[in-house]
Coordinates of C-alpha atoms in Angstrom, one line a residue:
M1 CA 0.0 0.0 0.0
K2 CA 0.9 3.6 -0.3
I3 CA 0.6 5.2 3.1
L4 CA 0.8 8.9 4.2
V5 CA 2.3 9.3 7.7
T6 CA 2.0 12.9 9.0
G7 CA 4.3 13.9 11.9
V8 CA 6.8 11.5 10.5
A9 CA 9.8 13.1 12.3
G10 CA 7.9 12.6 15.6
F11 CA 8.3 10.0 18.3
I12 CA 5.6 7.7 17.0
G13 CA 5.6 8.6 13.4
S14 CA 9.2 7.8 12.8
K15 CA 8.9 4.3 14.4
L16 CA 5.7 3.6 12.6
S17 CA 7.2 4.5 9.2
E18 CA 10.1 2.0 9.8
E19 CA 7.7 -0.8 10.5
L20 CA 5.5 0.0 7.5
F21 CA 8.2 0.1 4.8
S22 CA 9.9 -2.9 6.5
R23 CA 6.8 -5.0 5.7
G24 CA 6.7 -3.7 2.1
D25 CA 4.5 -0.5 2.2
D26 CA 5.5 2.6 0.3
V27 CA 5.6 5.5 2.9
V28 CA 5.4 9.2 2.3
G29 CA 6.1 11.1 5.4
I30 CA 5.5 14.8 6.0
D31 CA 6.5 17.0 8.9
I32 CA 6.8 20.8 9.5
L33 CA 9.9 20.3 11.7
N34 CA 8.9 23.1 13.9
D35 CA 10.9 24.2 17.0
Y36 CA 8.4 23.1 19.7
Y37 CA 11.3 21.0 20.8
D38 CA 14.9 20.3 19.5
V39 CA 14.8 20.1 15.8
K40 CA 18.1 18.1 15.9
L41 CA 16.2 15.2 17.5
K42 CA 13.6 15.2 14.8
E43 CA 16.4 15.2 12.2
A44 CA 18.1 12.4 14.0
R45 CA 14.8 10.3 13.8
L46 CA 14.6 11.0 10.0
K47 CA 18.3 9.9 9.7
R48 CA 17.4 6.7 11.6
I49 CA 14.6 6.0 9.2
E50 CA 16.9 6.2 6.3
E51 CA 19.5 4.0 8.0
T52 CA 16.8 1.4 8.7
L53 CA 15.6 1.5 5.1
S54 CA 19.2 1.0 3.8
K55 CA 19.6 -2.1 5.9
N56 CA 16.4 -3.8 4.6
D57 CA 16.3 -6.5 2.0
P58 CA 15.7 -4.7 -1.3
A59 CA 13.5 -7.5 -2.5
K60 CA 11.2 -7.2 0.4
K61 CA 11.2 -3.6 1.6
G62 CA 8.9 -0.8 0.6
S63 CA 10.0 2.8 0.1
F64 CA 10.2 6.0 2.0
R65 CA 10.1 9.7 1.0
F66 CA 10.2 12.7 3.3
I67 CA 8.4 16.0 2.4
K68 CA 8.6 19.1 4.6
M69 CA 5.1 20.4 4.8
D70 CA 2.7 22.2 7.1
L71 CA -0.8 20.6 7.6
A72 CA -2.2 24.1 7.9
D73 CA -1.0 25.0 4.3
R74 CA -4.2 24.2 2.5
E75 CA -2.9 24.5 -1.1
A76 CA 0.2 22.3 -0.3
M77 CA -2.0 19.6 1.3
E78 CA -4.4 19.6 -1.7
G79 CA -1.5 19.1 -4.1
L80 CA 0.0 16.4 -2.0
F81 CA -3.2 14.3 -1.9
A82 CA -3.9 14.9 -5.6
N83 CA -0.4 14.0 -6.7
E84 CA 0.2 11.0 -4.5
K85 CA -3.1 9.1 -4.4
F86 CA -2.6 7.4 -1.0
D87 CA -4.3 4.2 -0.1
K88 CA -4.4 4.9 3.6
V89 CA -3.4 7.8 5.9
M90 CA -2.1 7.8 9.5
N91 CA -2.4 11.3 11.0
L92 CA 0.0 11.8 13.8
A93 CA 0.9 15.4 13.3
A94 CA -0.4 17.7 16.0
Q95 CA 0.6 20.3 18.5
A96 CA 1.3 18.1 21.5
G97 CA 1.4 18.7 25.2
V98 CA -1.3 19.3 27.8
R99 CA 0.8 21.8 29.8
Y100 CA 1.9 23.8 26.8
S101 CA -1.8 24.3 25.9
I102 CA -2.4 26.1 29.1
D103 CA -0.3 29.0 28.1
N104 CA -0.4 28.7 24.3
P105 CA -4.0 27.6 23.5
L106 CA -4.3 29.1 20.0
S107 CA -1.3 27.1 18.6
Y108 CA -3.5 24.0 18.9
I109 CA -6.2 25.4 16.5
D110 CA -3.9 25.6 13.5
S111 CA -2.5 22.1 13.6
N112 CA -5.1 20.0 15.5
I113 CA -8.2 21.5 14.0
V114 CA -7.4 23.4 10.8
G115 CA -4.7 21.0 9.8
F116 CA -6.9 18.0 10.5
A117 CA -9.6 19.5 8.3
H118 CA -7.2 19.6 5.4
I119 CA -6.4 15.9 6.0
L120 CA -10.1 15.0 6.0
E121 CA -10.6 17.0 2.8
G122 CA -7.7 15.3 1.1
C123 CA -9.0 11.9 2.0
R124 CA -12.5 12.8 0.9
H125 CA -11.5 14.0 -2.6
N126 CA -9.0 11.3 -3.3
K127 CA -10.8 8.2 -2.3
V128 CA -8.5 7.2 0.6
K129 CA -9.5 3.7 1.8
H130 CA -8.9 4.4 5.6
L131 CA -7.9 7.3 7.7
V132 CA -6.5 6.5 11.1
Y133 CA -5.7 9.5 13.4
A134 CA -4.2 10.1 16.8
S135 CA -6.6 11.2 19.5
S136 CA -5.7 11.1 23.2
S137 CA -6.6 9.8 26.6
S138 CA -6.9 13.4 27.6
V139 CA -10.3 13.6 26.1
Y140 CA -11.7 11.8 29.2
G141 CA -11.2 15.0 31.1
L142 CA -13.4 15.1 34.3
N143 CA -14.6 11.5 33.8
E144 CA -13.6 9.5 36.9
S145 CA -15.0 6.1 35.9
M146 CA -12.1 3.6 35.7
P147 CA -11.0 2.1 33.5
F148 CA -11.7 4.7 30.8
S149 CA -14.1 3.1 28.3
I150 CA -14.6 4.3 24.7
H151 CA -18.3 3.9 25.5
D152 CA -18.1 6.6 28.2
N153 CA -19.1 10.2 27.7
V154 CA -16.1 12.5 27.0
D155 CA -17.8 16.0 26.9
H156 CA -15.8 17.6 29.7
P157 CA -12.2 18.1 28.6
V158 CA -9.9 20.1 31.0
S159 CA -7.4 21.5 28.4
L160 CA -7.6 22.9 24.9
Y161 CA -5.3 20.1 23.8
A162 CA -7.9 17.6 24.9
A163 CA -10.7 19.7 23.4
S164 CA -8.9 19.8 20.1
K165 CA -8.6 16.0 20.1
K166 CA -12.2 15.6 20.9
S167 CA -13.0 18.0 18.0
G168 CA -11.0 15.8 15.7
E169 CA -13.1 12.8 16.6
L170 CA -16.3 14.8 15.8
M171 CA -15.0 16.1 12.6
A172 CA -14.0 12.6 11.5
H173 CA -17.5 11.4 12.2
T174 CA -19.0 14.1 10.1
Y175 CA -16.8 13.0 7.1
S176 CA -17.6 9.3 7.7
H177 CA -21.3 10.1 7.8
L178 CA -21.5 12.5 4.8
Y179 CA -18.9 11.0 2.5
Q180 CA -18.6 7.4 3.7
L181 CA -14.9 7.9 4.5
P182 CA -13.8 5.2 6.8
T183 CA -12.1 6.8 9.8
T184 CA -10.7 5.4 13.1
G185 CA -9.5 7.4 16.1
L186 CA -6.9 6.0 18.5
R187 CA -6.9 7.4 22.0
F188 CA -3.2 7.0 23.0
F189 CA -2.4 6.5 26.7
T190 CA 1.0 8.0 27.8
V191 CA 3.4 6.6 25.1
Y192 CA 7.0 6.2 26.2
G193 CA 10.3 4.7 25.1
P194 CA 13.5 5.5 23.2
W195 CA 13.5 8.6 21.0
D196 CA 10.6 10.2 22.8
R197 CA 10.1 14.0 23.2
P198 CA 12.2 16.1 25.5
D199 CA 9.0 17.5 27.0
M200 CA 7.8 14.1 28.1
A201 CA 8.3 12.7 31.6
L202 CA 11.2 10.3 31.0
Q203 CA 13.5 12.8 29.2
K204 CA 12.6 15.6 31.6
F205 CA 13.4 13.5 34.6
A206 CA 16.6 12.0 33.1
K207 CA 18.0 15.4 32.1
A208 CA 17.3 16.8 35.6
I209 CA 18.9 13.8 37.2
Y210 CA 22.1 14.2 35.1
D211 CA 22.1 18.0 35.6
G212 CA 21.9 17.5 39.4
K213 CA 18.6 19.4 39.6
A214 CA 15.3 18.5 41.4
I215 CA 12.5 17.0 39.3
D216 CA 9.0 18.4 39.7
V217 CA 6.7 15.6 40.7
Y218 CA 3.1 16.7 40.5
N219 CA 0.3 15.3 42.6
Y220 CA 3.0 14.2 45.0
G221 CA 3.9 11.3 42.8
K222 CA 0.4 9.8 43.1
H223 CA -0.5 10.2 39.5
R224 CA -1.4 6.9 37.9
R225 CA -0.8 6.6 34.2
D226 CA -1.4 3.8 31.8
F227 CA 2.2 4.0 30.4
T228 CA 2.3 2.3 27.0
Y229 CA 5.6 1.3 25.3
I230 CA 6.3 2.7 21.8
D231 CA 6.6 -0.8 20.1
D232 CA 3.2 -1.8 21.5
I233 CA 1.6 1.4 20.3
V234 CA 3.0 1.0 16.7
E235 CA 1.9 -2.6 16.5
G236 CA -1.6 -1.5 17.5
I237 CA -1.6 1.3 14.9
I238 CA -0.7 -1.1 12.1
R239 CA -3.3 -3.6 13.1
V240 CA -5.9 -0.8 13.0
L241 CA -4.7 0.6 9.7
D242 CA -5.3 -2.9 8.2
H243 CA -8.7 -3.2 9.9
V244 CA -10.8 -0.7 7.9
A245 CA -13.6 0.9 10.0
Q246 CA -17.1 -0.5 9.3
P247 CA -20.6 0.8 10.1
N248 CA -22.2 -0.6 13.2
L249 CA -25.5 -2.0 11.8
D250 CA -27.0 -2.3 15.3
W251 CA -26.4 1.3 16.3
N252 CA -29.4 2.9 17.8
G253 CA -30.0 6.7 18.0
Q254 CA -32.2 6.3 21.1
T255 CA -29.4 4.6 23.0
P256 CA -26.3 5.9 21.0
D257 CA -22.9 4.2 21.4
S258 CA -20.2 6.9 21.6
A259 CA -17.5 4.6 20.0
T260 CA -19.3 3.4 16.9
S261 CA -21.8 4.7 14.3
P262 CA -24.0 3.7 11.4
A263 CA -21.2 5.4 9.4
P264 CA -17.8 3.7 8.9
W265 CA -16.3 5.4 12.1
R266 CA -14.6 3.9 15.1
I267 CA -12.9 5.0 18.3
Y268 CA -10.4 2.8 20.2
N269 CA -8.4 3.2 23.4
I270 CA -4.8 2.0 22.9
G271 CA -3.0 1.5 26.2
N272 CA -1.2 -1.0 28.4
Q273 CA -4.1 -1.7 30.8
Q274 CA -1.8 -1.6 33.7
P275 CA -1.7 1.8 35.4
V276 CA 1.5 2.7 37.4
E277 CA 2.1 5.3 40.0
L278 CA 4.4 8.1 38.8
I279 CA 6.6 7.7 41.8
S280 CA 7.2 4.0 40.9
Y281 CA 7.9 5.0 37.3
I282 CA 10.6 7.4 38.5
E283 CA 12.1 4.8 40.8
T284 CA 12.4 2.4 37.8
L285 CA 14.1 5.1 35.8
E286 CA 16.5 5.7 38.7
K287 CA 17.4 2.0 38.8
H288 CA 18.2 1.9 35.1
L289 CA 20.2 5.2 35.1
G290 CA 22.0 4.1 38.2
K291 CA 21.3 7.5 39.7
T292 CA 18.9 8.9 42.3
A293 CA 16.7 11.9 41.7
E294 CA 16.0 14.8 44.0
K295 CA 12.2 15.2 44.0
N296 CA 10.2 18.4 44.3
L297 CA 6.8 17.1 45.3
L298 CA 4.0 19.4 44.1
P299 CA 0.2 19.4 44.0
L300 CA -1.9 18.5 40.9
Q301 CA -1.3 21.0 38.1
P302 CA -4.2 22.7 36.2
G303 CA -5.2 20.7 33.1
D304 CA -3.9 17.4 34.5
V305 CA -6.0 14.4 35.5
P306 CA -5.0 12.3 38.5
S307 CA -5.3 8.9 36.7
T308 CA -5.6 7.3 33.3
Y309 CA -6.5 3.6 32.8
A310 CA -7.4 2.2 29.4
D311 CA -10.1 -0.3 28.7
V312 CA -8.9 -1.8 25.5
T313 CA -11.5 -4.6 25.3
D314 CA -12.8 -3.5 21.9
L315 CA -9.3 -3.2 20.4
V316 CA -8.4 -6.7 21.6
N317 CA -11.7 -8.1 20.2
D318 CA -11.4 -6.4 16.8
V319 CA -7.7 -6.6 16.0
D320 CA -6.2 -9.0 18.7
Y321 CA -4.2 -6.2 20.3
K322 CA -1.9 -7.5 23.0
P323 CA 0.6 -5.1 24.6
S324 CA 3.5 -7.1 26.0
T325 CA 6.3 -4.7 27.2
T326 CA 6.6 -4.3 30.9
I327 CA 7.5 -1.0 32.5
D328 CA 10.9 -2.3 33.6
E329 CA 11.7 -3.5 30.1
G330 CA 10.5 -0.3 28.5
I331 CA 12.3 2.1 30.8
K332 CA 15.5 0.1 30.5
A333 CA 15.3 0.4 26.7
F334 CA 14.8 4.2 27.1
A335 CA 17.7 4.5 29.6
D336 CA 20.0 2.6 27.3
W337 CA 19.1 4.9 24.4
Y338 CA 19.3 8.1 26.4
K339 CA 22.8 7.4 27.6
I340 CA 24.0 6.8 24.0
Y341 CA 22.1 9.6 22.4
Y342 CA 23.1 12.3 24.9
N343 CA 26.6 10.7 25.6
V344 CA 26.2 10.4 29.4
N345 CA 27.0 7.7 31.9

């Protein structure tokens, strides 16, 4: 297949692209390469993609091309879709970060709403067979029912980041309903692992530890997160890409199911199903770095939720999703990468 991966220089997009062309797909990756965080890390991920491609068996591998492009550039996006004629699309490009959205809310409109509208239009006019897009566990907002179920109400977000992701789900449903465009949204639960973003917990903690600075631990370390390893996330994405969304023929408007539709539209949680306290997460990182962190214990921050816990029953039933990486294995892999990439011991 010919697959568009947006946000290809990102943490998830770069790893996904490697897996797709390694199995024989032709991948076109786009990214704006903005300076939300260190551009050198994004460039290093792109270099890693090329190195992986060069090592593959030429008889079995697909191809990869990178195009620098902004989702918010309407004309460029129209031209991309018209020229490339993608079979499927994985939209991972977004302005990320719950905390960044507290002080910079408008930056989320251009990428997460306007940019996503351009993706939807491109898919609509060019007969894309399946659009899969990144949503977030943040959409659960004030919902306190655990584990979070895709059949729960998610109408009370607590950050504009979460609201923009919920907006994407609604926009996708409209296109599935009006134009019969198959779309599937994936609510990611705290993805971690090697090559992650510097603004994510592991890199922030590791940097502070090596710099001899205290780490800010919100909610006094009692946060519970459904940390999900990057390889498990990517496997789930690929299984969903291959499983084109179908209408739910039993859907009833009097008792509506929030995760399905009479249109070809689906929502799934994608997580590890094993929430871990933040303080335990930090202790595991300390173990694998061989260093102890000084901790600055703080109350819950605005925009944060105290716990996340994914119910992935539907994903298991529909695509046989089985995350297998333990927190200890995943953090060890991160620590090993961090020491090499940043040249620390």
